[in-house]
Tab-separated table of C-alpha atoms and ligand atoms in Angstrom:
chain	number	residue	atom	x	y	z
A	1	UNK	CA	9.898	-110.870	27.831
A	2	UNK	CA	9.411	-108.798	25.360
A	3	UNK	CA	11.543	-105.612	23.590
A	4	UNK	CA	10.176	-102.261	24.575
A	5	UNK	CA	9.378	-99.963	22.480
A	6	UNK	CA	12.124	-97.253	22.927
A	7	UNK	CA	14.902	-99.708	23.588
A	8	UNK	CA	14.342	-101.802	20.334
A	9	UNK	CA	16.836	-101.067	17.162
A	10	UNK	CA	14.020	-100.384	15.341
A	11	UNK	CA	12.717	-97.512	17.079
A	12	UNK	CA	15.599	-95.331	15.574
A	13	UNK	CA	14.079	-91.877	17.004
A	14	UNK	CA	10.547	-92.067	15.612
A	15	UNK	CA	8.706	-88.913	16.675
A	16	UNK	CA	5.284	-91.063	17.054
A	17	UNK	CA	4.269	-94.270	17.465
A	18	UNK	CA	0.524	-94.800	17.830
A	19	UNK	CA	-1.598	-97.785	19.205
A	20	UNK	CA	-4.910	-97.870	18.204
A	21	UNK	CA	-8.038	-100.271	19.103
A	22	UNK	CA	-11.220	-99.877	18.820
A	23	UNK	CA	-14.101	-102.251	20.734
A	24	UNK	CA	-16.823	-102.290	18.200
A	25	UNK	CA	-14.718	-103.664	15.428
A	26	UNK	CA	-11.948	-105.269	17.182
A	27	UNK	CA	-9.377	-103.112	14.970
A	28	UNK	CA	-5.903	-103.180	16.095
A	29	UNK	CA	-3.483	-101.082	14.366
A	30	UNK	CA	-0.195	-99.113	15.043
A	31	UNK	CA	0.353	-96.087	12.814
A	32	UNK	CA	4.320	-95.303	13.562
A	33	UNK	CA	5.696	-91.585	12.293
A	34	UNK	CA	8.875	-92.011	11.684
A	35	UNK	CA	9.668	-88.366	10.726
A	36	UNK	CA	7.385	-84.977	9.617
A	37	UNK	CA	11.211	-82.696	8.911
A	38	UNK	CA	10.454	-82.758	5.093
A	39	UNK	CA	6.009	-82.567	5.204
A	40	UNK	CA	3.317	-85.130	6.304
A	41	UNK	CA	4.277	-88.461	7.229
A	42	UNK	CA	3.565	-90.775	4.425
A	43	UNK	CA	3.210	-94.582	3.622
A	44	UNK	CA	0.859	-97.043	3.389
A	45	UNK	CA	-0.990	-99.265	5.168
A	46	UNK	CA	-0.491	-103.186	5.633
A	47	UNK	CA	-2.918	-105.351	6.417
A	48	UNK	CA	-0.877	-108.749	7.990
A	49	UNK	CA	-1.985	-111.653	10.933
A	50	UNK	CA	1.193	-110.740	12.591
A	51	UNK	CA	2.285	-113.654	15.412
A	52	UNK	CA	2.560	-111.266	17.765
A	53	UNK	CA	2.044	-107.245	18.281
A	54	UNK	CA	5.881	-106.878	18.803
A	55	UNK	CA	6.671	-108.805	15.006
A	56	UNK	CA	3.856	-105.959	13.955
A	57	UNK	CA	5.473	-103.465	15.746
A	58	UNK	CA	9.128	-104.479	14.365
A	59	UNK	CA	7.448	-104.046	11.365
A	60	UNK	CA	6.220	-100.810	10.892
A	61	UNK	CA	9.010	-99.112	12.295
A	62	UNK	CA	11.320	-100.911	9.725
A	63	UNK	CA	8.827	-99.704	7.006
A	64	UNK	CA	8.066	-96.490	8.373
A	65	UNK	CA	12.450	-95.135	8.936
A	66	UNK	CA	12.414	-96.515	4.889
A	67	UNK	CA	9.511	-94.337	4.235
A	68	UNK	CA	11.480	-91.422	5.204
A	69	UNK	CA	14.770	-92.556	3.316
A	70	UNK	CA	12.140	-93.527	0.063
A	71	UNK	CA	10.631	-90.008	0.428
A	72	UNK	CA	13.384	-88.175	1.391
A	73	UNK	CA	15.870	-89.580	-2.080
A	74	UNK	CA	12.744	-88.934	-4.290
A	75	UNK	CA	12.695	-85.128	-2.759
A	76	UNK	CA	9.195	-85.214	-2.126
A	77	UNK	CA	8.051	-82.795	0.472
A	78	UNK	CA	6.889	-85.756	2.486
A	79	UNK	CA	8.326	-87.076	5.821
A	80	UNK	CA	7.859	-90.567	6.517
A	81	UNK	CA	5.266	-93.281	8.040
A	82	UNK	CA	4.286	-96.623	8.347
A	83	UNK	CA	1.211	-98.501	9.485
A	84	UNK	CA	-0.276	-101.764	9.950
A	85	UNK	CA	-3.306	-103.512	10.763
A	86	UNK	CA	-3.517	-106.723	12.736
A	87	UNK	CA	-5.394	-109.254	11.111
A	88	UNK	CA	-6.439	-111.754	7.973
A	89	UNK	CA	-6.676	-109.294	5.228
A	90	UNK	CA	-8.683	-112.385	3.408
A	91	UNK	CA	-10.795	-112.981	6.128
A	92	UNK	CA	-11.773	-110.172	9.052
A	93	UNK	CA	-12.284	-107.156	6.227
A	94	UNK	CA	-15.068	-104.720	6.608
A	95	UNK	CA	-16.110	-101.746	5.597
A	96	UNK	CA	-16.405	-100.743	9.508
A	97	UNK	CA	-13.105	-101.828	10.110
A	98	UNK	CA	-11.794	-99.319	7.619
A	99	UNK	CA	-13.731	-96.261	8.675
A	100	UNK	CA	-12.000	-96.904	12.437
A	101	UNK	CA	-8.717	-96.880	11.019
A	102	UNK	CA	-9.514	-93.607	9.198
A	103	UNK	CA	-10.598	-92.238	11.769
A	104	UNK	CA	-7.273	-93.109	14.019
A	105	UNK	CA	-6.132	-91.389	11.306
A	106	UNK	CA	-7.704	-88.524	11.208
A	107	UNK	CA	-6.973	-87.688	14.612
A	108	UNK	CA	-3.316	-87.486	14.079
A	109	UNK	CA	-4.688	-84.167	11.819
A	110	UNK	CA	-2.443	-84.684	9.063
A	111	UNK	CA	0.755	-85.780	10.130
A	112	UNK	CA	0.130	-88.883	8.562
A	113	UNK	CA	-1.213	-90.091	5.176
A	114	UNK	CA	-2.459	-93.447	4.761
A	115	UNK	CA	-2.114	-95.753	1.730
A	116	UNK	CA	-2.513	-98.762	0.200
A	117	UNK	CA	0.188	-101.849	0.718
A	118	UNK	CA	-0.126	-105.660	1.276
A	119	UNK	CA	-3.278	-106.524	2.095
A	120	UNK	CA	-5.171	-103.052	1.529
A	121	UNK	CA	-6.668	-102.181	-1.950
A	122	UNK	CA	-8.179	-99.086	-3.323
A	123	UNK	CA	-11.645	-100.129	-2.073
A	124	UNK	CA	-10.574	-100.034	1.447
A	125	UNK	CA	-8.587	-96.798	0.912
A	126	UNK	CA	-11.826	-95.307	-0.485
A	127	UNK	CA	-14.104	-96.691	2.883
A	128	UNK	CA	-11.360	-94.570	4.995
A	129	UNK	CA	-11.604	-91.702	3.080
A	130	UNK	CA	-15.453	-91.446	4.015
A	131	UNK	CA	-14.217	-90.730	7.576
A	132	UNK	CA	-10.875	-88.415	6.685
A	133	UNK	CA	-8.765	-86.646	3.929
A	134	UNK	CA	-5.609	-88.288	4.973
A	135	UNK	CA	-5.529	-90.879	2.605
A	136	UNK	CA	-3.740	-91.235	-0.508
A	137	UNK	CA	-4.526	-93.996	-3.685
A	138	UNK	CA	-7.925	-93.055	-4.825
A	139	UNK	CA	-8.622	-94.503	-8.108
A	140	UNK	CA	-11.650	-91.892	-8.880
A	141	UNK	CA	-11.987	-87.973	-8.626
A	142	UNK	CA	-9.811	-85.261	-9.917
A	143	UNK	CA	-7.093	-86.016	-7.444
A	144	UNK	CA	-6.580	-89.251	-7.815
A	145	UNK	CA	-2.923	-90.158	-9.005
A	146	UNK	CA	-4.506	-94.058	-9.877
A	147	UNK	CA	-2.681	-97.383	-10.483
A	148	UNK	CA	1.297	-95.661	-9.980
A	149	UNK	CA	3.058	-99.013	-11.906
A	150	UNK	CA	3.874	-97.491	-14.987
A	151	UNK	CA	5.477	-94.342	-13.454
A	152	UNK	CA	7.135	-96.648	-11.678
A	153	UNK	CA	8.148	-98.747	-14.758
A	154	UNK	CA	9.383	-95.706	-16.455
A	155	UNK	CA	11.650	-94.941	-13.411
A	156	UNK	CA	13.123	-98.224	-13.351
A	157	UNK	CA	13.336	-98.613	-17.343
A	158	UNK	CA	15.467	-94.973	-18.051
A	159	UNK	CA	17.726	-96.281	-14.332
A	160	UNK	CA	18.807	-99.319	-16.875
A	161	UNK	CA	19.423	-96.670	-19.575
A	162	UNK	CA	21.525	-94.843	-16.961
A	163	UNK	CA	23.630	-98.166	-16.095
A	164	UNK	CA	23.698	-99.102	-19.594
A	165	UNK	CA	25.553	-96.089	-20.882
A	166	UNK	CA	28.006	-96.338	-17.384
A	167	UNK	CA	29.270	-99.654	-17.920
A	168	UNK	CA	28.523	-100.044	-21.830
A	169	UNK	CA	28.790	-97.078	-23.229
A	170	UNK	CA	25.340	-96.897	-25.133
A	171	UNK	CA	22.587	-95.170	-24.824
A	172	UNK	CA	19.807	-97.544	-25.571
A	173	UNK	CA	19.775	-101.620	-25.001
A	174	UNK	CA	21.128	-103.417	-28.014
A	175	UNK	CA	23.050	-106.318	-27.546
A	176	UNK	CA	21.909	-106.651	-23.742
A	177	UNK	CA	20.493	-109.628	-22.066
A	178	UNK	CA	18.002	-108.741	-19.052
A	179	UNK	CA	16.861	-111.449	-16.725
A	180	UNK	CA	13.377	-110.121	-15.459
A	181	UNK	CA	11.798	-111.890	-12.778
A	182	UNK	CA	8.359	-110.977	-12.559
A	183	UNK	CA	6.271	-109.469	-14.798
A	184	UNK	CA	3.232	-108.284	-12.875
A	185	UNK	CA	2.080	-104.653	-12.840
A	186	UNK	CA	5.672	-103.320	-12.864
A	187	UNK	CA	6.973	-105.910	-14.741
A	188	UNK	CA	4.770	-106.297	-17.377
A	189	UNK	CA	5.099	-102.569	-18.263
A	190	UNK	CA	8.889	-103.079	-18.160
A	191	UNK	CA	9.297	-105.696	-20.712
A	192	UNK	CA	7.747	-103.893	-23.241
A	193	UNK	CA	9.932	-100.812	-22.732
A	194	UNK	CA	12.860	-103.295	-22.317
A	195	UNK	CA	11.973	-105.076	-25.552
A	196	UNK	CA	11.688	-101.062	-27.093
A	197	UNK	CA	15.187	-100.298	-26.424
A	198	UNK	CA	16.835	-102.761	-28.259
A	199	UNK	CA	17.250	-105.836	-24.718
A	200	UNK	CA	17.190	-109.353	-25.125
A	201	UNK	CA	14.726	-110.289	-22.602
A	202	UNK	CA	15.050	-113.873	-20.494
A	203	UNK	CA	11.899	-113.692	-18.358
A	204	UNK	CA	9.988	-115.805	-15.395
A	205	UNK	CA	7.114	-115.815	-13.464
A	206	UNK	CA	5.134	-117.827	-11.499
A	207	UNK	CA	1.725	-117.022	-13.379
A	208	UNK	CA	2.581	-118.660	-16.220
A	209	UNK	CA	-0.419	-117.366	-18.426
A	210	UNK	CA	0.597	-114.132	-17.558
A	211	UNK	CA	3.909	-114.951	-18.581
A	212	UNK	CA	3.516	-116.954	-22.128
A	213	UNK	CA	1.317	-113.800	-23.233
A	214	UNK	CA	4.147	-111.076	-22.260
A	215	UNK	CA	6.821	-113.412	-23.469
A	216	UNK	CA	4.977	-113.585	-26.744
A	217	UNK	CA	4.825	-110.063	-27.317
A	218	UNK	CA	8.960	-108.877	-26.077
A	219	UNK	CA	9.835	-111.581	-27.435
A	220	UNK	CA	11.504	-113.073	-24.524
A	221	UNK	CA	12.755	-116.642	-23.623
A	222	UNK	CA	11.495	-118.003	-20.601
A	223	UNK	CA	13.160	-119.935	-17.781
A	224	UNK	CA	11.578	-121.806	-14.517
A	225	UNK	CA	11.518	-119.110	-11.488
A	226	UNK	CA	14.320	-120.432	-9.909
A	227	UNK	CA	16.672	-120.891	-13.013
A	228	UNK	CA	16.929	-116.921	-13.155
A	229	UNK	CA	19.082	-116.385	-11.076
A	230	UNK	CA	21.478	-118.864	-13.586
A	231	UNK	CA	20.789	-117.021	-16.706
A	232	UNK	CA	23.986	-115.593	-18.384
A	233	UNK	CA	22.855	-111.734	-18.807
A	234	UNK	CA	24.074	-108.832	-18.214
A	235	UNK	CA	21.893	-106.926	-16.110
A	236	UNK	CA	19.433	-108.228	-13.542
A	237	UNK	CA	16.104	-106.820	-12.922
A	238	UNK	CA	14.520	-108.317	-10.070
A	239	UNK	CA	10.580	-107.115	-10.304
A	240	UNK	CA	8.713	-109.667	-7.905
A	241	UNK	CA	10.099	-110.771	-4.210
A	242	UNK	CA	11.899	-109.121	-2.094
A	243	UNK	CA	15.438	-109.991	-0.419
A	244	UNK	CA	16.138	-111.919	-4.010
A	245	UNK	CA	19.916	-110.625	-2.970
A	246	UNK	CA	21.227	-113.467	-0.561
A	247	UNK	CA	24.446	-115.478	0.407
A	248	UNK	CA	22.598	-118.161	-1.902
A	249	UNK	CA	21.913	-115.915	-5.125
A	250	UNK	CA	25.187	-114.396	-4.626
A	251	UNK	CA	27.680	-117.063	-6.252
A	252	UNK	CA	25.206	-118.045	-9.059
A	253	UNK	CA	24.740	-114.526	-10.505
A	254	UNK	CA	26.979	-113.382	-13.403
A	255	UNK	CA	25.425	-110.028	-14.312
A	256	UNK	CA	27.683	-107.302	-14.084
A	257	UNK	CA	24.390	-104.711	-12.547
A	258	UNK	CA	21.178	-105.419	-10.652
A	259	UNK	CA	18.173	-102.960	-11.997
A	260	UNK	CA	14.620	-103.260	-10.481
A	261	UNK	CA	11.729	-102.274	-9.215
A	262	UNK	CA	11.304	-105.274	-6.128
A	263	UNK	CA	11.352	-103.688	-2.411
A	264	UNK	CA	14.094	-104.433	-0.100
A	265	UNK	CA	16.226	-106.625	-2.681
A	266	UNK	CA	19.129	-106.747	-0.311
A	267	UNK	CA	18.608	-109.437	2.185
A	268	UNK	CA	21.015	-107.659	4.438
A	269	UNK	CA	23.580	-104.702	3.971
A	270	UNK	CA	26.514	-106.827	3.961
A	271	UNK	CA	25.062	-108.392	0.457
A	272	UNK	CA	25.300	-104.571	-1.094
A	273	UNK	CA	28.584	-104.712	0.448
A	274	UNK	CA	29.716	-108.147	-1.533
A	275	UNK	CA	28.157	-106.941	-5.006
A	276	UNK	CA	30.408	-103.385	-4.842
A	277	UNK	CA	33.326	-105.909	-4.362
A	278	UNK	CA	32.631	-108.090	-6.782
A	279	UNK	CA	32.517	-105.213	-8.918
A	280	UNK	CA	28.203	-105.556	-9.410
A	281	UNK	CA	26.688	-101.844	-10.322
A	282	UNK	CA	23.487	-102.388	-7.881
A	283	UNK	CA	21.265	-99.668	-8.410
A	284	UNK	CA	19.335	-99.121	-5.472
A	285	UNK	CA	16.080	-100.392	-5.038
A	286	UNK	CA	14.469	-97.332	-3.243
A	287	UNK	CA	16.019	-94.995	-5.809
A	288	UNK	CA	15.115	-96.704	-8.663
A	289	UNK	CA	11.405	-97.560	-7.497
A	290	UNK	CA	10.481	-94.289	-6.409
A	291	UNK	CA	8.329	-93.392	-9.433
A	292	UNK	CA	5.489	-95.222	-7.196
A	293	UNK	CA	5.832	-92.929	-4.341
A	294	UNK	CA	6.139	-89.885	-6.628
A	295	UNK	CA	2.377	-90.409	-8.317
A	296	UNK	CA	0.684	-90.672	-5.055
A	297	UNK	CA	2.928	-87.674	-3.741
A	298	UNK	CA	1.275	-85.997	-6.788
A	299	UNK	CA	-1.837	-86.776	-5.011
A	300	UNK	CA	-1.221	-85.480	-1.610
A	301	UNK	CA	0.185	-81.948	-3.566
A	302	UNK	CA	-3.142	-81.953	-5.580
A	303	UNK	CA	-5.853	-82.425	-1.910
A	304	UNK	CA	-3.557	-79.475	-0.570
A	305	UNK	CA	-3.602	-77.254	-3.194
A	306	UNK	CA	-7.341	-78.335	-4.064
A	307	UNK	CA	-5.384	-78.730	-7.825
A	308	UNK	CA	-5.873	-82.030	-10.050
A	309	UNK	CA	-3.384	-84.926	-10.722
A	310	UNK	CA	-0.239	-83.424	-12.618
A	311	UNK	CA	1.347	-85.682	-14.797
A	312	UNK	CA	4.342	-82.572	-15.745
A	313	UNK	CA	4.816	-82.727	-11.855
A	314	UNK	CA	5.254	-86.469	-11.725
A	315	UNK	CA	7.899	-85.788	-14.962
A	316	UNK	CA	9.617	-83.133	-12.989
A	317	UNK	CA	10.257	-85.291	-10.108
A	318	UNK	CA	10.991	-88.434	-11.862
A	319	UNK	CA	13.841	-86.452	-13.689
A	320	UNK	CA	15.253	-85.291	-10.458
A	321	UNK	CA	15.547	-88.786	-9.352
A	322	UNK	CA	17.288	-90.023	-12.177
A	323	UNK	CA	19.484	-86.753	-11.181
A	324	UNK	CA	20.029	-88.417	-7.761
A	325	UNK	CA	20.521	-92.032	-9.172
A	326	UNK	CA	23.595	-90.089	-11.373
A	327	UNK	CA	24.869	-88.683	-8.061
A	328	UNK	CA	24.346	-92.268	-6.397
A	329	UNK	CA	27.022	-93.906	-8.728
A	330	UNK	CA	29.403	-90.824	-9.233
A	331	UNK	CA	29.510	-90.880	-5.545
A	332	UNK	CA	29.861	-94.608	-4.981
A	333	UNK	CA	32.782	-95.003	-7.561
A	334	UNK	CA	34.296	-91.796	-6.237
A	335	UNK	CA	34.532	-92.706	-2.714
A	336	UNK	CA	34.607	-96.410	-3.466
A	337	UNK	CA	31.831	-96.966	-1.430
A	338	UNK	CA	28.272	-99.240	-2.493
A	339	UNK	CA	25.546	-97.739	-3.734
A	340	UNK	CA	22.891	-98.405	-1.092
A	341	UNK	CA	25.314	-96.782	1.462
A	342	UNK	CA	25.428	-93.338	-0.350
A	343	UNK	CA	22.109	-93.156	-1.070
A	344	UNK	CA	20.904	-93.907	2.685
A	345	UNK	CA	23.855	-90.569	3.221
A	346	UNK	CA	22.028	-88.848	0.871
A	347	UNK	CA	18.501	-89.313	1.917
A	348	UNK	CA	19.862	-88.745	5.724
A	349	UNK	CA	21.213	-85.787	4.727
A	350	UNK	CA	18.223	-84.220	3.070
A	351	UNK	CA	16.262	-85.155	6.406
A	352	UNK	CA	18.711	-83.748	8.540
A	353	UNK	CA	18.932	-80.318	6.674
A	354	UNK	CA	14.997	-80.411	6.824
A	355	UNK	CA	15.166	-80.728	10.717
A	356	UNK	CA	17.934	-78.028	11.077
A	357	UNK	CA	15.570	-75.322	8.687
A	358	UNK	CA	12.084	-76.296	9.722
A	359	UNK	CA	10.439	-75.323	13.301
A	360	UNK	CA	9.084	-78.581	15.021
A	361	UNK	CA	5.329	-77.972	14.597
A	362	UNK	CA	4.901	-80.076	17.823
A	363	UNK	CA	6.377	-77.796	19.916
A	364	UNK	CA	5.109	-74.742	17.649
A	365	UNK	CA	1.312	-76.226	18.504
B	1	NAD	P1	2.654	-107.619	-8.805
B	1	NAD	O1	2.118	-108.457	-7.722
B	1	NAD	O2	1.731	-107.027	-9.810
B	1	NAD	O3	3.743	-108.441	-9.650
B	1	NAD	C1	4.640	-109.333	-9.049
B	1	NAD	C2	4.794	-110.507	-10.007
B	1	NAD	O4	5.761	-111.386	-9.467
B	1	NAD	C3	3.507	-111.316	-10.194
B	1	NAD	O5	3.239	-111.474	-11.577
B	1	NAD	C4	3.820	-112.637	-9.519
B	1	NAD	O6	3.181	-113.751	-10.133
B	1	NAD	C5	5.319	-112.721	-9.665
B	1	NAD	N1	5.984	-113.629	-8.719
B	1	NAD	C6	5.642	-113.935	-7.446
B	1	NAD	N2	6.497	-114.819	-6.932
B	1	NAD	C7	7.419	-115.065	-7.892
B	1	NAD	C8	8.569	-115.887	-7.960
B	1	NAD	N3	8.954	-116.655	-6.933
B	1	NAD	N4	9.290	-115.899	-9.112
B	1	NAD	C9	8.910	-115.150	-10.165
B	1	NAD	N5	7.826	-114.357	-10.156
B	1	NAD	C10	7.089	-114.322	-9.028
B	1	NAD	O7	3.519	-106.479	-8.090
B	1	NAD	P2	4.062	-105.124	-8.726
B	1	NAD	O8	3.141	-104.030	-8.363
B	1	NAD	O9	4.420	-105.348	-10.147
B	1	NAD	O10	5.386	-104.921	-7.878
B	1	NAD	C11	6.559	-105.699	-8.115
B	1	NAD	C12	7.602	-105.361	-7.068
B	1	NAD	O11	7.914	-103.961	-7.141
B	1	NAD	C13	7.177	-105.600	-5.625
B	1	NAD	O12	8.307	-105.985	-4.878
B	1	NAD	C14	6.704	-104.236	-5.169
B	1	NAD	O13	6.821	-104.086	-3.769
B	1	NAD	C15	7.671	-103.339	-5.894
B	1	NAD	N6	7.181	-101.965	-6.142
B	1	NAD	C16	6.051	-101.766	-6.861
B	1	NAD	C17	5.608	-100.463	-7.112
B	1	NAD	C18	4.385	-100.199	-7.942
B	1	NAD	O14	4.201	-99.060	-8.391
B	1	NAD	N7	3.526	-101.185	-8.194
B	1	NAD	C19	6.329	-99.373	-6.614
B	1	NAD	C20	7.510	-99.596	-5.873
B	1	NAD	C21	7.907	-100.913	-5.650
């Protein structure tokens, strides 16, 4: 027996949730809309062989409700969405599929953007885009806001400048060991800023090609991928799994702040509760990632204003977050509260101020 859909603790008041098939390419997807209060719906796209369609529904409405919160703390005139696509990303690709799903899309008119996530590249981003403008993550044209890792590198890099003068008083990295785990696109971009300032770098990865050639050039030591969570830093900057904050990671971190650009590094809320009592600055992951969402939001602003790509735009924003991650920590060591708590108060209030100011268009239609 299975949840349904508006009893499950996921649903947490979507406005939409849409099922989509289509016969002639088999294409099963659910695009969920979590909220429009602040703009268009947006968020990408995952492509996943889900067990069943309730684990894929569970899914995008747990992406979707952060899509709002990641949109919402960035204060990007963008409400948020979620969707996924049932099926072997490796496997049962086409370009056919893709021009269905765009044009599932495209009948929601705008209220949601798609984009690329796990198992959807640019390529398939493009094929949609032949069917409808709702898509966001082109690489080519003068829109297109391209690969968003180093905006999102920057954000993380000056959020470890912002801890670093909090709890050490300095304003670059000198003297500071960082353990980085993962140094992919984000990653990569980060040690060499990292290595700028003045850190120490201890670094691992699982490509270890990848890894001799960027430990080469920072600098770094290296360590096996699970020995760094052992490493006696200072600051921890998870860049490559998600949920790297658990009850067994807990006891065999020393750092005195977590600082990175990995998705969902709590494994549950309780874990952000532990690190605020154990006196651990964690910076939150959504806040200090949001650089990402910002360059494609650049996008979206650029298709609606029939503009190009602004990279003073993306600076503008990016400033404003580091505004909100200041605001974050005043606030959590003020009310003596963790860090992921405010900024989920913060991002709820935005939303909620949006919903009291702005007519629902729904009804309005
Ligand atoms: P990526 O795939 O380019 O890099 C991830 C790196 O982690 C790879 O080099 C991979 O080999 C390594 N890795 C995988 N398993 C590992 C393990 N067990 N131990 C150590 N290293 C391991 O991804 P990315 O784009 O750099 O993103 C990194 C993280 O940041 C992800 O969690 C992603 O969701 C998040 N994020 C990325 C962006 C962006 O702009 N790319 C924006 C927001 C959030």
């Amino acid at each position: 027996m299975g949840m349904t859909l508006f009893d499950s603790p996921s649903f947490a008041n979507h406005e939409g949730v849409h099922a989509v098939f289509d016969e002639k390419t088999g294409l099963r997807a659910i695009i969920a809309v979590h909220s429009t209060a602040r703009g268009p719906a947006v968020g990408g796209t995952r492509m996943w062989n889900y067990g069943s369609s309730a684990e894929a529904l569970e899914d995008v409405l747990r992406l979707s409700k952060g899509m709002s919160y990641k949109n919402a703390v960035a204060d990007l005139e963008m409400g948020g969405g979620k969707s996924v696509i049932i099926g072997d990303s490796r496997t049962q690709k086409t370009p056919e599929l893709f021009h269905a799903f765009g044009k599932a899309v495209d009948t929601l008119g705008g209220i949601y953007y798609a984009a690329e996530d796990v198992g959807v590249s640019v390529a398939d981003i493009a094929e949609a885009r032949k069917v409808t403008p709702y898509v966001l993550g082109l690489s080519d044209g003068p829109e297109a806001s391209g690969d968003p890792s180093p905006v999102t590198a920057e954000g993380v890099f000056r959020s470890t400048l912002t801890v670093a003068r909090r709890l050490w008083k300095q304003d670059d990295l000198t003297g500071l060991t960082i353990a980085l785990q993962g140094i992919g696109h984000v990653g990569g971009y980060l040690a060499d800023k990292l290595h700028a300032a003045g850190a120490k770098l201890v670094m691992t990865d699982v490509n270890t090609a990848l890894l001799s050639e960027v430990a080469a050039r920072t600098g770094a030591e290296i360590v096996a991928p699970d020995a760094i969570y052992d490493v006696k830093a200072d600051i921890y900057a998870p860049c490559a799994l998600g949920a790297t904050l658990n009850p067994q990671t807990l006891d065999r971190l020393t750092v005195k702040a977590v600082v990175g650009a990995a998705n969902n590094q709590l494994a549950t809320p309780d874990i952000g509760h532990k690190l605020f009592e154990r006196g651990v600055l964690y910076a939150p992951d959504y806040v200090v990632n949001g650089g990402g969402i910002i360059n494609v939001a650049s996008e979206m602003k650029a298709r609606q204003t029939g503009g190009a790509y602004d990279p003073q735009w993306v600076e503008g924003k990016l400033s404003r977050l580091m505004e909100t991650l200041e605001e974050v920590l005043d606030r959590s060591a003020a009310e003596k509260r963790p860090t992921h708590e405010i900024a989920d108060a913060i991002a709820e209030a935005r939303i909620n101020a949006a919903r009291g100011h702005k007519p629902d268009h729904r009804k309005a239609a």
